XYZ file of N, CA, C and O in Angstrom:
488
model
N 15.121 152.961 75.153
C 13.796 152.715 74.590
C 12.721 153.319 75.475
O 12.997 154.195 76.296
N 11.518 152.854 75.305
C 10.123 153.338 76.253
C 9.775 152.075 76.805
O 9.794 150.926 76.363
N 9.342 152.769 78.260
C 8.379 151.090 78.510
C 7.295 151.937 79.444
O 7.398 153.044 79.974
N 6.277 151.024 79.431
C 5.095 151.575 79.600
C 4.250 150.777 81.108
O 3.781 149.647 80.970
N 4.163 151.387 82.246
C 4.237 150.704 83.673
C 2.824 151.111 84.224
O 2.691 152.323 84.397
N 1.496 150.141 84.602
C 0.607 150.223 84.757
C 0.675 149.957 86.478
O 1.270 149.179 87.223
N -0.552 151.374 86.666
C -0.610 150.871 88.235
C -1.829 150.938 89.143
O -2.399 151.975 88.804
N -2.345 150.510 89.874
C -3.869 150.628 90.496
C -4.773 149.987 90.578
O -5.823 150.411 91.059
N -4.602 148.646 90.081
C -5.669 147.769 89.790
C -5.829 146.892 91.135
O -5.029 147.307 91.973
N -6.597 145.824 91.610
C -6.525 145.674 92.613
C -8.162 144.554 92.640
O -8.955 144.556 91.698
N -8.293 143.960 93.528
C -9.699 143.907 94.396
C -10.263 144.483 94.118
O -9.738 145.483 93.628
N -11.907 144.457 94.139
C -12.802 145.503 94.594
C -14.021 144.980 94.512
O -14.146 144.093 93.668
N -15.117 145.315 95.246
C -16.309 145.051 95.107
C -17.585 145.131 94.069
O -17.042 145.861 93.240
N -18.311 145.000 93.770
C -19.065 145.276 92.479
C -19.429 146.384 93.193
O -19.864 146.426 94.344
N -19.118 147.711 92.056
C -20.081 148.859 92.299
C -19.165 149.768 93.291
O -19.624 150.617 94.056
N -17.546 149.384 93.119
C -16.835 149.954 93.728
C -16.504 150.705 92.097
O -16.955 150.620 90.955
N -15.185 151.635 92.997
C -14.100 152.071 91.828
C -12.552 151.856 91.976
O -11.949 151.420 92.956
N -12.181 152.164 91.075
C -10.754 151.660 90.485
C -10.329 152.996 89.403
O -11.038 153.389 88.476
N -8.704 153.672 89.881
C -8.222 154.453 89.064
C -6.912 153.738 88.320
O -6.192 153.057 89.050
N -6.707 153.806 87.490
C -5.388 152.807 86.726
C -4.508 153.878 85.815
O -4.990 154.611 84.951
N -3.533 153.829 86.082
C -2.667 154.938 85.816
C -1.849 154.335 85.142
O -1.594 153.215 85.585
N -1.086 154.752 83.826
C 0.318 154.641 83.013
C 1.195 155.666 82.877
O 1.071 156.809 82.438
N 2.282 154.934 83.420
C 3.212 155.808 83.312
C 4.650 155.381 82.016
O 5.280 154.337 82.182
N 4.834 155.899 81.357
C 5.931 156.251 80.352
C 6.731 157.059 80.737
O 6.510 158.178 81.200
N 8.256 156.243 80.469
C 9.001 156.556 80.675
C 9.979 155.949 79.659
O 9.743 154.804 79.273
N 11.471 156.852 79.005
C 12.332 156.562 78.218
C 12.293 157.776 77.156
O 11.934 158.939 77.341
N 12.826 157.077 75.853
C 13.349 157.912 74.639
C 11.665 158.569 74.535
O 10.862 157.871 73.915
N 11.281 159.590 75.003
C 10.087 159.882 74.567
C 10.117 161.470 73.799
O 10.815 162.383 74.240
N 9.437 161.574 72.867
C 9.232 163.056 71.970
C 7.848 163.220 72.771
O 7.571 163.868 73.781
N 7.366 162.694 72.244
C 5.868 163.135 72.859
C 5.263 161.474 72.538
O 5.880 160.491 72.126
N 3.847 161.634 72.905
C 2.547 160.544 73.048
C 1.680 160.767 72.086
O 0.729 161.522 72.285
N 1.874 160.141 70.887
C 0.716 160.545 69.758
C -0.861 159.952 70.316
O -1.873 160.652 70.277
N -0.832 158.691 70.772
C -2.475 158.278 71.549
C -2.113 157.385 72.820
O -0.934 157.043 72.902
N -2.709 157.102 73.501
C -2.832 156.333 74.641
C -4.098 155.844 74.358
O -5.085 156.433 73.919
N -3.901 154.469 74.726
C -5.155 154.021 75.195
C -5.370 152.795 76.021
O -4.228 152.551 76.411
N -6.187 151.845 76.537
C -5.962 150.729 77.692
C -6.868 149.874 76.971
O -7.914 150.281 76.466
N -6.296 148.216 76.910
C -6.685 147.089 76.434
C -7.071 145.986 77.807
O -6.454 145.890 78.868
N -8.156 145.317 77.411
C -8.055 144.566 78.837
C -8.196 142.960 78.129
O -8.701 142.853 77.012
N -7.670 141.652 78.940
C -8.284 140.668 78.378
C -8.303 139.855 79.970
O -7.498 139.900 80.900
N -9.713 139.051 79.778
C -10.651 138.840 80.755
C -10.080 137.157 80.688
O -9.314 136.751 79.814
N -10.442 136.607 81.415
C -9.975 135.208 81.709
C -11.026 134.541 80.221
O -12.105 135.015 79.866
N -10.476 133.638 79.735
C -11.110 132.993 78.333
C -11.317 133.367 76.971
O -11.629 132.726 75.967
N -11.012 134.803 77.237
C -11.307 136.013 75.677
C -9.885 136.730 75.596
O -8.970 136.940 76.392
N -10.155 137.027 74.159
C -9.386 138.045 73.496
C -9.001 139.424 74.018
O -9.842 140.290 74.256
N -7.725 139.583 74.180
C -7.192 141.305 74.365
C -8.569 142.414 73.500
O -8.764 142.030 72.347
N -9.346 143.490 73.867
C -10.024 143.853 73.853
C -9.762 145.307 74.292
O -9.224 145.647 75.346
N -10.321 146.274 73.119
C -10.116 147.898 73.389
C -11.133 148.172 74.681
O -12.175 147.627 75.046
N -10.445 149.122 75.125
C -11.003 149.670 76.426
C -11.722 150.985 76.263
O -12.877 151.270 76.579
N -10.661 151.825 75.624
C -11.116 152.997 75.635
C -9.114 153.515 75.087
O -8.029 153.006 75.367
N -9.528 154.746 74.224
C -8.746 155.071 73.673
C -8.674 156.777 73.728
O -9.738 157.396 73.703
N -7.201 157.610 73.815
C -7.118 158.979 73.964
C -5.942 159.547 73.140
O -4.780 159.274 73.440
N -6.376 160.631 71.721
C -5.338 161.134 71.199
C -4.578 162.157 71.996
O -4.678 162.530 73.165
N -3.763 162.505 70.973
C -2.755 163.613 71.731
C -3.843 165.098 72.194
O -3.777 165.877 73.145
N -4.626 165.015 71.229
C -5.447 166.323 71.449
C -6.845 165.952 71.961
O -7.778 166.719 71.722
N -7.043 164.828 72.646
C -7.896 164.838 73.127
C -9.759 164.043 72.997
O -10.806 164.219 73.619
N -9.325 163.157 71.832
C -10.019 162.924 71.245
C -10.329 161.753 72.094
O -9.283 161.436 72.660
N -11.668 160.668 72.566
C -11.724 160.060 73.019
C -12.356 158.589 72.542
O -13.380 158.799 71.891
N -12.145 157.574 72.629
C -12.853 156.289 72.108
C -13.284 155.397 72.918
O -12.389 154.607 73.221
N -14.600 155.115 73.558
C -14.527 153.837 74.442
C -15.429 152.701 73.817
O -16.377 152.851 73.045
N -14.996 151.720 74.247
C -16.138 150.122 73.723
C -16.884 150.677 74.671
O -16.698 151.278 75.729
N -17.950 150.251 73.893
C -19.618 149.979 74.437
C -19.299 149.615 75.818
O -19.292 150.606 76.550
N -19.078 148.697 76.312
C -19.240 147.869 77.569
C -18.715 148.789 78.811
O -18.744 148.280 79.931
N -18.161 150.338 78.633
C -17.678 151.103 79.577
C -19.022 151.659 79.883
O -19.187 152.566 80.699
N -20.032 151.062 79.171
C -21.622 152.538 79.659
C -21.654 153.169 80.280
O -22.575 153.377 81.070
N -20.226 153.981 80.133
C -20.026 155.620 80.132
C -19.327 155.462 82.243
O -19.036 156.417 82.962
N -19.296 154.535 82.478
C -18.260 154.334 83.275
C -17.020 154.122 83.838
O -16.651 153.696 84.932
N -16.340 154.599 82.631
C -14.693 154.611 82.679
C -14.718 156.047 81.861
O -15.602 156.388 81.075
N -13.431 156.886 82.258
C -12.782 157.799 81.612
C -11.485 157.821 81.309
O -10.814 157.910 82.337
N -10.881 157.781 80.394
C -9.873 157.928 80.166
C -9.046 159.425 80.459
O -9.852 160.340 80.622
N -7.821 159.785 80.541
C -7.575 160.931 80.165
C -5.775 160.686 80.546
O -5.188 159.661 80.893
N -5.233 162.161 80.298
C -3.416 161.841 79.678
C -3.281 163.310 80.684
O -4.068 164.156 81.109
N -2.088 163.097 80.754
C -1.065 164.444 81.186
C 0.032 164.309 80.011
O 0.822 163.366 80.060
N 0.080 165.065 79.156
C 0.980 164.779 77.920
C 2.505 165.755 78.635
O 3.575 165.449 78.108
N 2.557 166.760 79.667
C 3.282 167.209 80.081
C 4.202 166.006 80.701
O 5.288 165.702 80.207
N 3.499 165.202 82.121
C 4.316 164.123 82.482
C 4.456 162.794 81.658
O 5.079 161.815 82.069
N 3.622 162.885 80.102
C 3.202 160.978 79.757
C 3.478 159.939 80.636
O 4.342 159.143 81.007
N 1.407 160.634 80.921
C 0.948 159.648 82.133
C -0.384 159.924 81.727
O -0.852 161.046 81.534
N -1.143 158.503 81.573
C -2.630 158.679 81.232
C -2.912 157.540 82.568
O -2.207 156.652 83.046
N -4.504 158.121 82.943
C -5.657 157.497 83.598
C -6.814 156.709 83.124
O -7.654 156.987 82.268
N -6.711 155.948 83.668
C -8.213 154.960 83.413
C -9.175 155.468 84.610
O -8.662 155.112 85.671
N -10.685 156.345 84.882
C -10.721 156.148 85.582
C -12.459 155.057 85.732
O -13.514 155.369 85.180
N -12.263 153.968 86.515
C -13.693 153.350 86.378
C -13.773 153.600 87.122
O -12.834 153.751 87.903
N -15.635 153.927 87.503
C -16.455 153.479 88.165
C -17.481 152.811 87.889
O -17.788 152.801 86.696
N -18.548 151.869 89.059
C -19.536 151.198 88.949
C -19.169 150.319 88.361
O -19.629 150.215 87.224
N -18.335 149.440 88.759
C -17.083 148.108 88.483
C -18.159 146.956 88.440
O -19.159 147.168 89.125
N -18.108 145.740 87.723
C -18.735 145.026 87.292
C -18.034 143.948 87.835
O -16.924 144.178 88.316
N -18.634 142.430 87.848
C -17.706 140.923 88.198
C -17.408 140.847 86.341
O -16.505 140.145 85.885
N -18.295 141.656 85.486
C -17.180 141.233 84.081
C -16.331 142.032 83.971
O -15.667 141.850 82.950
N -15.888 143.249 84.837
C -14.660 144.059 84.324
C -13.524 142.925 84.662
O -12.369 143.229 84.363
N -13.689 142.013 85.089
C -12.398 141.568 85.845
C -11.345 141.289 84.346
O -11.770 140.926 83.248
N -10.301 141.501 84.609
C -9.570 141.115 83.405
C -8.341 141.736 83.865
O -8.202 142.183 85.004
N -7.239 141.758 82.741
C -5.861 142.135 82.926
C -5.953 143.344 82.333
O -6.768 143.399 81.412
N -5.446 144.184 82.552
C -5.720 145.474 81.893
C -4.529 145.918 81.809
O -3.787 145.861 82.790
N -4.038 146.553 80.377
C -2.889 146.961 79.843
C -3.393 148.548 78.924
O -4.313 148.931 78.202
N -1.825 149.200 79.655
C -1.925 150.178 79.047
C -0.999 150.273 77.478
O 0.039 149.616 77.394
N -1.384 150.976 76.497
C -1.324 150.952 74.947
C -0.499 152.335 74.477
O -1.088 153.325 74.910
N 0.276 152.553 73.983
C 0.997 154.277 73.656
C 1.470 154.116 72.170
O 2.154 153.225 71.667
N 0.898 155.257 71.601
C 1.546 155.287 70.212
C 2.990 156.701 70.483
O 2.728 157.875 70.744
N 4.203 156.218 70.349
C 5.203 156.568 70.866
C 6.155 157.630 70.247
O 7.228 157.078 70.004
N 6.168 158.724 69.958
C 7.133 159.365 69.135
C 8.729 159.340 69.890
O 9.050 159.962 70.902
N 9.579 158.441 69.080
C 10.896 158.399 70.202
C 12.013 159.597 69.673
O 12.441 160.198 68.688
N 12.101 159.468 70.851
C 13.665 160.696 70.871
C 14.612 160.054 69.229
O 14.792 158.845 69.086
N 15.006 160.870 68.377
C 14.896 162.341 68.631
C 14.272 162.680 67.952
O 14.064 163.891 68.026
N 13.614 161.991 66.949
C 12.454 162.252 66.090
C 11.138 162.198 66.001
O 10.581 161.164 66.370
N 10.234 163.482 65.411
C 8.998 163.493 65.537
C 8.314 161.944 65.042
O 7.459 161.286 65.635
N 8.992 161.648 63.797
C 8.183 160.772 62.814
C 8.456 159.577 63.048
O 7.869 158.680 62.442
N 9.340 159.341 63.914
C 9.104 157.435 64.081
C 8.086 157.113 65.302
O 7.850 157.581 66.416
N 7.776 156.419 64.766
C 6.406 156.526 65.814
C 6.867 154.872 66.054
O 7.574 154.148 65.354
N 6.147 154.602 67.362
C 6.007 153.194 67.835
C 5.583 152.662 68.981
O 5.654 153.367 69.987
N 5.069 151.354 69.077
C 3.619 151.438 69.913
C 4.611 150.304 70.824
O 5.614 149.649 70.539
N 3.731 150.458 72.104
C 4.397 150.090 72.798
C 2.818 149.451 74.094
O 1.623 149.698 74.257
N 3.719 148.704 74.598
C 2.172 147.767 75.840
C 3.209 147.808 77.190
O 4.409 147.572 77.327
N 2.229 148.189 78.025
C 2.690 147.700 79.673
C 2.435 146.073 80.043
O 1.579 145.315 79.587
N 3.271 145.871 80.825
C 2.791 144.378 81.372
C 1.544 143.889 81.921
O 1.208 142.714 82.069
N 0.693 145.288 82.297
C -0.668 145.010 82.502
C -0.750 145.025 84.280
O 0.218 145.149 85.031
N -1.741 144.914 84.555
C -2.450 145.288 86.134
C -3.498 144.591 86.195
O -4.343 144.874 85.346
N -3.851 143.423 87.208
C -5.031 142.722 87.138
C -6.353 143.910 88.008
O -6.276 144.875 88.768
N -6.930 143.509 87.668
C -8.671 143.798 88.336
C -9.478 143.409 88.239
O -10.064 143.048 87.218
N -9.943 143.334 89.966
C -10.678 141.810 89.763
C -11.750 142.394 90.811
O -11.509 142.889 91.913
N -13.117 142.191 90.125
C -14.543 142.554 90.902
C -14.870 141.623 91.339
O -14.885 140.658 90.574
N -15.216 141.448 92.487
C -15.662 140.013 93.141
C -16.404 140.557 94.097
O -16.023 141.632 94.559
N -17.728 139.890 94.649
C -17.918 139.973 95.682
C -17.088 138.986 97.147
O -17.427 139.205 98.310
């Protein structure tokens, strides 16, 4: 199968940064989208920011243009990268893959990492 392994999250200060990396690994054809979900202590799993195969990009409002996403579709391995970290980024943050598995283009299937905490605190 695929499983999907988040890494980088950590501590940090308000107004620091944080890079968060997924890595995929298994039956993989290719990565139709990636994207990273976070859920914050008391709330709902929540889109982060989202990246197709070609590049296309999606973020919630609440990144005000301080997170980037982006993929290596050669290794399937995408980046989160924030900066100007907030005490509300804190949350669990999981990475998201829409999955084309070996050996076929057309079955597609989505798949979640166990997630990576990050936590802004002073």
């Amino acid at each position: 199968q695929v499983q999907l392994v988040e890494s980088g999250g950590g501590l940090v200060q308000p107004g620091e940064s944080l890079r968060l990396s997924c890595a995929a690994s298994g039956d993989i054809f290719s990565i139709a989208a990636m994207g990273w979900y976070r859920r914050a202590p008391g709330k709902q799993r929540e889109l982060v920011a989202r990246i197709t195969e070609g590049g296309t990009t999606n973020y919630a409002d609440f990144v005000k243009g301080r997170f980037t996403i982006s993929r290596d579709n050669a290794k399937n391995t995408g980046n989160l990268e924030m900066n100007g970290l907030k005490p509300e980024d804190t949350a669990v943050y999981y990475c998201n893959a829409d999955v084309r598995v070996r050996p076929t283009f057309y079955n597609i299937e989505n798949y979640w990492g166990q997630g990576t905490q990050v936590t802004v605190s002073s």
